[in-house]
Structure formats: C-alpha cells, structure tokens
mmCIF file of C-alpha atoms and ligand atoms in Angstrom:
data_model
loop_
_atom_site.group_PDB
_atom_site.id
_atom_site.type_symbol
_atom_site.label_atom_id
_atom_site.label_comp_id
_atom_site.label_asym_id
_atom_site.label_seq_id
_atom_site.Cartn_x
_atom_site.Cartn_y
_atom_site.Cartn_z
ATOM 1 C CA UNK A 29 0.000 0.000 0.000
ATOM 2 C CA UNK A 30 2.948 2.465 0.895
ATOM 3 C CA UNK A 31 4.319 1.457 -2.283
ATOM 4 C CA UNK A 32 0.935 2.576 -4.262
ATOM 5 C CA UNK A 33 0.716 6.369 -2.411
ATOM 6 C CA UNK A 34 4.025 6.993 -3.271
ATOM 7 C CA UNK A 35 3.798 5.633 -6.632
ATOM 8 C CA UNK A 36 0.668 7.825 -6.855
ATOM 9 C CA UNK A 37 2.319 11.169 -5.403
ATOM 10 C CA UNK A 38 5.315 10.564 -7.933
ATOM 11 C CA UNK A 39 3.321 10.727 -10.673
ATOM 12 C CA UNK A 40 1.142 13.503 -9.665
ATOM 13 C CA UNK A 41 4.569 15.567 -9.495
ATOM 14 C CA UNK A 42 5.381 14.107 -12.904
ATOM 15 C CA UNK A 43 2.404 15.515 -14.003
ATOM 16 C CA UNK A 44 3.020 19.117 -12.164
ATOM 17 C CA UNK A 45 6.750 18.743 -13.601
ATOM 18 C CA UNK A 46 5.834 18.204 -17.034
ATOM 19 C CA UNK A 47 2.542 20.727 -17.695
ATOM 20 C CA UNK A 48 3.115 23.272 -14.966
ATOM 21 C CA UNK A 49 -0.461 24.991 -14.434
ATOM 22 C CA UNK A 50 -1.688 23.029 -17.614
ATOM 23 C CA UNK A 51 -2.289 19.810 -15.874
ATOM 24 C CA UNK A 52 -6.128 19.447 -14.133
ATOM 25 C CA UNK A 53 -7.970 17.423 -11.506
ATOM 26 C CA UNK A 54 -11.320 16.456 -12.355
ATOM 27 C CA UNK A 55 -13.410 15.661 -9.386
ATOM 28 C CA UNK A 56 -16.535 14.085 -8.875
ATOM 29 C CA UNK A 57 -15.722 13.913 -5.127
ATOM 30 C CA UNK A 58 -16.238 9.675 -5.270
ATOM 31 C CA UNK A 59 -14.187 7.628 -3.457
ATOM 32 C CA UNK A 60 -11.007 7.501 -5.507
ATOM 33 C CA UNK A 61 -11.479 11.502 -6.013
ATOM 34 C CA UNK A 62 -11.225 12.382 -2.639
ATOM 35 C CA UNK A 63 -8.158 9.820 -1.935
ATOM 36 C CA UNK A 64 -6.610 11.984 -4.835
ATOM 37 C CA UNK A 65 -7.966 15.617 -3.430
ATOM 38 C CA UNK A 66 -6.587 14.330 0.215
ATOM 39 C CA UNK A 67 -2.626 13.581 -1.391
ATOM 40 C CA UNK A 68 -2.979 17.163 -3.635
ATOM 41 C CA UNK A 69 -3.828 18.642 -0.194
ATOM 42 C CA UNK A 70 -1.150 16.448 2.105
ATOM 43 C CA UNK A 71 1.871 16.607 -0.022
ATOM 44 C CA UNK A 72 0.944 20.340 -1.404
ATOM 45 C CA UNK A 73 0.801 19.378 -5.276
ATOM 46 C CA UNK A 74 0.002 22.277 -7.280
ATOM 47 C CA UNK A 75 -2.906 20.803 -9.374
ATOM 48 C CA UNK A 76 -5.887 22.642 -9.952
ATOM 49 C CA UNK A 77 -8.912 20.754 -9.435
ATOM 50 C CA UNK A 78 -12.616 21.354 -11.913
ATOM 51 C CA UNK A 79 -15.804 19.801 -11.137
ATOM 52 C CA UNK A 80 -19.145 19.810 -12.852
ATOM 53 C CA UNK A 81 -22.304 20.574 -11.256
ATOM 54 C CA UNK A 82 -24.516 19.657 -13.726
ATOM 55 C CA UNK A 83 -27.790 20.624 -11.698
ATOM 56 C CA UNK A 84 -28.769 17.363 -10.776
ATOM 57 C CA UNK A 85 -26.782 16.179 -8.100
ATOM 58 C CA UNK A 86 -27.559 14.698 -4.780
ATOM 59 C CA UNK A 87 -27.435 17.041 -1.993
ATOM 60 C CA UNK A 88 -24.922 14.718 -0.562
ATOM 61 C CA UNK A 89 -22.348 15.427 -3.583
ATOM 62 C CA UNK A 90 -22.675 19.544 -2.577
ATOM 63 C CA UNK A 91 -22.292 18.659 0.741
ATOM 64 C CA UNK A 92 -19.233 16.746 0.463
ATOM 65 C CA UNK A 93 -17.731 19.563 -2.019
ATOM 66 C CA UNK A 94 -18.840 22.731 0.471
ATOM 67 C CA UNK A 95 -16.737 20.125 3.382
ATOM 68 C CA UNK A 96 -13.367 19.791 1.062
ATOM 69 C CA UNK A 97 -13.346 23.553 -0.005
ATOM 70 C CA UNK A 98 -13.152 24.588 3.569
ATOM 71 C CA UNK A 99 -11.292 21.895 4.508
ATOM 72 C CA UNK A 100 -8.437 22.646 2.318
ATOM 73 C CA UNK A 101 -6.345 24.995 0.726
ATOM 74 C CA UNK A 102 -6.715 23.509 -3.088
ATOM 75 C CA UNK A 103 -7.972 25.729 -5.625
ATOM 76 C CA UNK A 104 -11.516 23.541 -6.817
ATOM 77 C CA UNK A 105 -13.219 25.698 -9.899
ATOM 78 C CA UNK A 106 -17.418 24.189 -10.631
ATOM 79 C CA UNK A 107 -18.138 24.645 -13.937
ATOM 80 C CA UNK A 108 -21.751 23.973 -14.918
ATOM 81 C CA UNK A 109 -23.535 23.945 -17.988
ATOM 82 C CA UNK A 110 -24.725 26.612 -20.012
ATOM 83 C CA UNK A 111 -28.158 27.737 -19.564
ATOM 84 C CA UNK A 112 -29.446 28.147 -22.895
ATOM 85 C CA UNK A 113 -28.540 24.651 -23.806
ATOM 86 C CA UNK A 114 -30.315 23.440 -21.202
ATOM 87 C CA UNK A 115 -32.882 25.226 -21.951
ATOM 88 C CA UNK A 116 -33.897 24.537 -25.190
ATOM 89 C CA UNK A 117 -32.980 20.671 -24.554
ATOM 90 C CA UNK A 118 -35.671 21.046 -21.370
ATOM 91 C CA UNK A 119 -38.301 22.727 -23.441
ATOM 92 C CA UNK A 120 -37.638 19.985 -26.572
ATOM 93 C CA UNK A 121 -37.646 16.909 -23.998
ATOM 94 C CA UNK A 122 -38.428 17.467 -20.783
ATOM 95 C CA UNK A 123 -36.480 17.914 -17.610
ATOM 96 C CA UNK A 124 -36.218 14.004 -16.809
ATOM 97 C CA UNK A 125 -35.545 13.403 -21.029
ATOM 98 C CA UNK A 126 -32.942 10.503 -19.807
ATOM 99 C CA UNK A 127 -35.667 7.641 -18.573
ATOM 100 C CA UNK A 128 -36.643 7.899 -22.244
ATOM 101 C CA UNK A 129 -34.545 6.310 -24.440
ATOM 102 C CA UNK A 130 -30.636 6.163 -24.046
ATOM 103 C CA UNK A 131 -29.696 9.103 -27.453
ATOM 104 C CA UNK A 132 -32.055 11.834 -24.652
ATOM 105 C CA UNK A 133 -29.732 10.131 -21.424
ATOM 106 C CA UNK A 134 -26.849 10.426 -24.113
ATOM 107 C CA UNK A 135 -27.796 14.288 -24.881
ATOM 108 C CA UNK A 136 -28.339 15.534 -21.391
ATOM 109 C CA UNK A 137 -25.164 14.013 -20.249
ATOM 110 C CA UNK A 138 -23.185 15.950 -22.988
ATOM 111 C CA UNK A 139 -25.525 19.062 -21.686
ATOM 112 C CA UNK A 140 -24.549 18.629 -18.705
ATOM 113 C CA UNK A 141 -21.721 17.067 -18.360
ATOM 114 C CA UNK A 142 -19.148 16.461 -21.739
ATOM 115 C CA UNK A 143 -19.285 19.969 -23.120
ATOM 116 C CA UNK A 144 -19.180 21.924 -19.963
ATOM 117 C CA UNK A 145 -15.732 19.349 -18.813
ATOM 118 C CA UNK A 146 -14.511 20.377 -22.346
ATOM 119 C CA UNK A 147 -14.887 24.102 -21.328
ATOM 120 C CA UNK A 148 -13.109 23.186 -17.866
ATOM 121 C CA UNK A 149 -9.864 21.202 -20.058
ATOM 122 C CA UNK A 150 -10.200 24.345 -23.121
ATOM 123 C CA UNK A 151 -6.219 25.095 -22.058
ATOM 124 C CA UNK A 152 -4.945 22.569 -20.043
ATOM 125 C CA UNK A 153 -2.327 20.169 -21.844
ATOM 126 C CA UNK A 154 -3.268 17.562 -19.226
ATOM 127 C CA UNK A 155 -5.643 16.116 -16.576
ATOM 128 C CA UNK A 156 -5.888 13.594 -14.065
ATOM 129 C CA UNK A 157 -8.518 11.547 -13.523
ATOM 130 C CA UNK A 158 -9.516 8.962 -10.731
ATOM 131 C CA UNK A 159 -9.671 5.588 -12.620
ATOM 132 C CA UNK A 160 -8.510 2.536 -11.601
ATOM 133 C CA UNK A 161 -7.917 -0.781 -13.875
ATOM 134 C CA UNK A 162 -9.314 -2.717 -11.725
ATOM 135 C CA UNK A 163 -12.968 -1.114 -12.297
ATOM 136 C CA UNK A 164 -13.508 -3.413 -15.623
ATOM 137 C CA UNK A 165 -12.079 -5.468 -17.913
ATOM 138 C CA UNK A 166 -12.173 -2.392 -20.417
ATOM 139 C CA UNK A 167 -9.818 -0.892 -18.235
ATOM 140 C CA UNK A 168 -7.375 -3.400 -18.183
ATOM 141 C CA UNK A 169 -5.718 -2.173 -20.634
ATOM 142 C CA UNK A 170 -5.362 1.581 -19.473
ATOM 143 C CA UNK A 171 -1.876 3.297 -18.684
ATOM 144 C CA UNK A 172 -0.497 5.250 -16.326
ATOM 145 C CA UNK A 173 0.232 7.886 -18.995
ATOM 146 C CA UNK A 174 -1.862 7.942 -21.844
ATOM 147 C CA UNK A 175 -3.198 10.075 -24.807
ATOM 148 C CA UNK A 176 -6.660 11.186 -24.289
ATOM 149 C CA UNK A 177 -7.848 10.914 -27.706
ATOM 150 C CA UNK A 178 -11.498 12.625 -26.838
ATOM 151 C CA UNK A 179 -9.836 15.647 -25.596
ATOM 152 C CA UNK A 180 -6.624 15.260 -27.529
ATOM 153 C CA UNK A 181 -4.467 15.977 -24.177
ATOM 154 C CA UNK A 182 -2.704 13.542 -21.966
ATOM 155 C CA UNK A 183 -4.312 11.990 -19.444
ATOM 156 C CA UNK A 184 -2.663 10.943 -15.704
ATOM 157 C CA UNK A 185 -4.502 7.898 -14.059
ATOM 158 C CA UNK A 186 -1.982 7.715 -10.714
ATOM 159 C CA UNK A 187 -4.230 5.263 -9.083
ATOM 160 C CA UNK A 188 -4.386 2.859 -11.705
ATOM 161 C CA UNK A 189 -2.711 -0.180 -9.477
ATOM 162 C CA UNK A 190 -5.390 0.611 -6.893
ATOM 163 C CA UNK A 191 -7.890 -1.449 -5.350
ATOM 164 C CA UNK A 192 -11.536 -0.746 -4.060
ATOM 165 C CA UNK A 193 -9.780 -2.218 -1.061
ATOM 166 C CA UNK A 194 -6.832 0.273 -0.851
ATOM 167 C CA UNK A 195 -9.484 3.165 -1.711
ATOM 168 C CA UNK A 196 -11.371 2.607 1.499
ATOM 169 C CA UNK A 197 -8.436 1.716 3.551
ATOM 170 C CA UNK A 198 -6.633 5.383 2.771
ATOM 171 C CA UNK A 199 -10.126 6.964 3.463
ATOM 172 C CA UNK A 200 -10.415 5.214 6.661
ATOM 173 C CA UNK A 201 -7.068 4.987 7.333
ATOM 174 C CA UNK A 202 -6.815 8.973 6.867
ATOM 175 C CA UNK A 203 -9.998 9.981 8.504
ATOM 176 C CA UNK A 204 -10.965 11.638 4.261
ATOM 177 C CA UNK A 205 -14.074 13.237 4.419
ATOM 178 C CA UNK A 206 -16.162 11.179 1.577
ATOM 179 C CA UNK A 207 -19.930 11.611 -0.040
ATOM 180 C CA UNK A 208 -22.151 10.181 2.395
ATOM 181 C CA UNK A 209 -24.150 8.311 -0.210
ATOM 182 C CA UNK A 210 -21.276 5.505 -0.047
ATOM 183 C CA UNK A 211 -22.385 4.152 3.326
ATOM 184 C CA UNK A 212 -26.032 3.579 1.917
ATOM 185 C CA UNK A 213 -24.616 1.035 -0.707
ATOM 186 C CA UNK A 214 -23.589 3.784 -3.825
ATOM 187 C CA UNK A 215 -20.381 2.805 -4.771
ATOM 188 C CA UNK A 216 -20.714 4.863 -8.116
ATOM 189 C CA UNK A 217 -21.957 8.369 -7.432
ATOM 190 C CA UNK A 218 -23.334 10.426 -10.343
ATOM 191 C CA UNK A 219 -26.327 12.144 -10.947
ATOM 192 C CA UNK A 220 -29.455 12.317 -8.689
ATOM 193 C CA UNK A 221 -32.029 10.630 -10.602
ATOM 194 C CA UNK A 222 -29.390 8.732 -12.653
ATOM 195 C CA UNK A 223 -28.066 6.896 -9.713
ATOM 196 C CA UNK A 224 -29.620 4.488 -7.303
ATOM 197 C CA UNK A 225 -28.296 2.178 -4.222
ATOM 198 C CA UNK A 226 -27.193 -1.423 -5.365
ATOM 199 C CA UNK A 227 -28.021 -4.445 -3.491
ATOM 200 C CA UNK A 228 -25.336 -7.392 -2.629
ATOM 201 C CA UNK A 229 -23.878 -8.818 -5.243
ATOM 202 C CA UNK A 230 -24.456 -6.457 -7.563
ATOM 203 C CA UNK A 231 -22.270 -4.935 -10.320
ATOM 204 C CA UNK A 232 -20.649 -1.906 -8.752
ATOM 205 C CA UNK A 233 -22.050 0.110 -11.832
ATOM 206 C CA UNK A 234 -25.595 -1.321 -11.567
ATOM 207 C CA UNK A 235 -26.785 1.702 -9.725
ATOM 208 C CA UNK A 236 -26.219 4.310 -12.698
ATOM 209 C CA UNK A 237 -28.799 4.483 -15.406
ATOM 210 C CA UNK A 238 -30.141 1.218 -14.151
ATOM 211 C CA UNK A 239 -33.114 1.594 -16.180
ATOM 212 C CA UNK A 240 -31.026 0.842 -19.425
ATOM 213 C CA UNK A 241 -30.670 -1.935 -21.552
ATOM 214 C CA UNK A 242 -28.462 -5.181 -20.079
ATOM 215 C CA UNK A 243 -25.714 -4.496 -22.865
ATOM 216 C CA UNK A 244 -25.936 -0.678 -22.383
ATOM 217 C CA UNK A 245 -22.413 1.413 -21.509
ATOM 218 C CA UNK A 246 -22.810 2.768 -18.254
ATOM 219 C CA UNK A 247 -20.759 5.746 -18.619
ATOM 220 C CA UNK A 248 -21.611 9.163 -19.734
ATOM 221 C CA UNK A 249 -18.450 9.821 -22.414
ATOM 222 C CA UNK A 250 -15.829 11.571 -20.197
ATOM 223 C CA UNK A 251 -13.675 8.524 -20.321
ATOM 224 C CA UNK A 252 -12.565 6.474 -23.991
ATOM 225 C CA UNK A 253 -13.106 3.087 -21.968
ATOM 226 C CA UNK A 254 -16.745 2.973 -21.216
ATOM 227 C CA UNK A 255 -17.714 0.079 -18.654
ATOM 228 C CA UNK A 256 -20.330 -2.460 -20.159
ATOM 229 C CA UNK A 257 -23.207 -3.004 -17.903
HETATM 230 S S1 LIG B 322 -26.291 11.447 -15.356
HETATM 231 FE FE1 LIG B 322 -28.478 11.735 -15.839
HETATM 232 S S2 LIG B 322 -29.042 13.833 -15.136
HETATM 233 FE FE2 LIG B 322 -26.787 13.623 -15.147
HETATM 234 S S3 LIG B 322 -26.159 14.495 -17.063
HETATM 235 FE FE3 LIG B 322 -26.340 12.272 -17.427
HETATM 236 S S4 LIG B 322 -28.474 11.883 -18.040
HETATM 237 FE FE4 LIG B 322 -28.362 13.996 -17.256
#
C-alpha cells in the first residue's frame, strides 16, 4: 500500500513537472477523487482541481464539495452547464428526457456534463482523472500515462494499481471526508435521478442508469473506456 501512495504522489509531481499549471484534476468527489484531493492537499501538489455541477446532483455530492473547499487549501473551480442549452434541450424533452430512451440520457449528459468538462480542459495540456484498472475489464488495458484521444491531451490515471480495497483503507485509514451516499450502498456516485443504491452482489455500476438496456455502456463519455453493464 505504501508502495501505491508513493507511486501515486510521484506521478502527480510528474504531471506538475511536465505541464506546470496546464495539468487538471477532475473531481466528482467519489471515493477515488477524494483519496486523490486528500494527497494534492497532504503533499501540497500544485494541481488545480474542476468539477461539474450539472444541476442534478444529490445534496450529498454539494455537501461533500462545500466540506473539502473549507477543509483545504486547493484551488476547486465548478463549472456547470450553459443555460441556454439546457434550456432549449428542457423545453424539446423534458427535464427528466434521460428515462426515455438512451440518445435523450446520451444528450443531457453531454448538456450537462461532456461539453461543460470540455470548457473546464479548453487550455490545459493535461488532466488527471480517478480511474482505476481494476474497475472493468475495459480498463485493463489503461496506462499510467496515456493520450486522451477525446480531448486530444494527456491523461494521468496515478491510481491505476489501486484497489476498491486500498481506496477505502486510505479513506479510513486517513480519517478523508467522503460523499455520504457511499455508506447507503452507492459505490458509483453520479447524478441524482441517474443513480440508485445497489443491493449485494451487484455490479458496482448497476446503480447508474439502471433503467437501461443489459448491454448498455454505463458511462456518460468523459472517459474512452466505457464500462459495459
Ligand atoms: S447522469 Fe443523468 S441527469 Fe446527469 S447528465 Fe447524465 S443523463 Fe443527465
């Protein structure tokens, strides 16, 4: 485990040494977030951190956000996305478009979501992002390092050895404030209405757009390797 955090604050100063201020956290204040948002804050790595509010998250998420930007010192920007867009999508399809049919869940999460994080990277050379390979198989082959062909900037993934074990045992282990919504069985965290608790045995992933087809990707397009469902 010692091994892993170090391995994980190296590379987060690779990624400060290489792009300077052009290298970004994106936060969605899960689990492997704030594990990240705890080492920025511990070992005083320079990375500034974006989030999306994309209007529909559970009070918990705010909550959790409002307790890590007075806990610490780290510059965290919210973007959120632009009004007019959601607008007109609201007045074509409704405000709850995404039980629907999976193109309307598709277009309010690049509302909502895609086009506003493409606003937050417009700049940066590089981000860093929470995933781990052992989330899916589709993962397994993720690197370290890798080109982010969505966003066409490089992409740092500096807990990519880690487990869901070693997640929770750094939380614990560190006393890291974390969205309350993971002690009432939401391992994935996303949008309110988009996200419900999953019982035992259940895919870690079941919870998020649940309502979708068995062979559906349960992801909303931030990340090139989508987890089947
Ligand atoms: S997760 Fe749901 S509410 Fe959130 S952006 Fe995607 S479809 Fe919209």
């Amino acid at each position: 485990m010692t091994n892993k955090i170090e391995y994980t604050i190296n590379l987060l100063k690779q990624a400060v040494a290489d792009y300077g201020h052009d290298v970004v956290l994106a936060s969605s204040f899960g689990a492997e977030d704030v594990v990240l948002l705890d080492i920025l804050h511990k070992h005083n790595i320079g990375i500034h951190v974006i989030s999306l509010d994309t209007g529909r998250l559970p009070q918990e998420t705010y909550d959790v956000m409002q307790i890590w930007r007075k806990k610490s010192s780290l510059n965290i920007d919210i973007y959120f996305p632009d009004a007019s867009e959601v607008e007109a999508m609201v007045k074509q399809d409704g405000v709850n478009l995404f039980y629907d049919a999976v193109e309307k869940r598709k277009l309010c999460c690049q509302v909502r979501k895609i086009l506003p994080l493409k606003r937050a990277l417009s700049g940066a050379k590089a981000w860093v992002t929470g995933l781990r390979q052992e989330q899916a198989d589709s993962r397994s082959n993720m690197q370290a390092v890798e080109d982010d062909q969505a966003f066409g900037i490089k992409k740092f993934n500096p807990l990519i050895m880690w487990t869901a074990q070693d997640v929770w045992d750094y939380i614990k282990s560190n006393d890291v404030p974390y969205n309350a919504l993971h002690d009432k069985f939401y391992p994935s965290i996303g949008c309110a209405p988009c996200t419900r608790a999953i019982s035992v045995g259940e895919d870690p992933r079941a919870g998020r757009w649940w309502w979708e087809q068995e062979d559906a990707v349960a992801e909303c397009g931030l990340h090139a390797s989508p987890i089947k469902k």
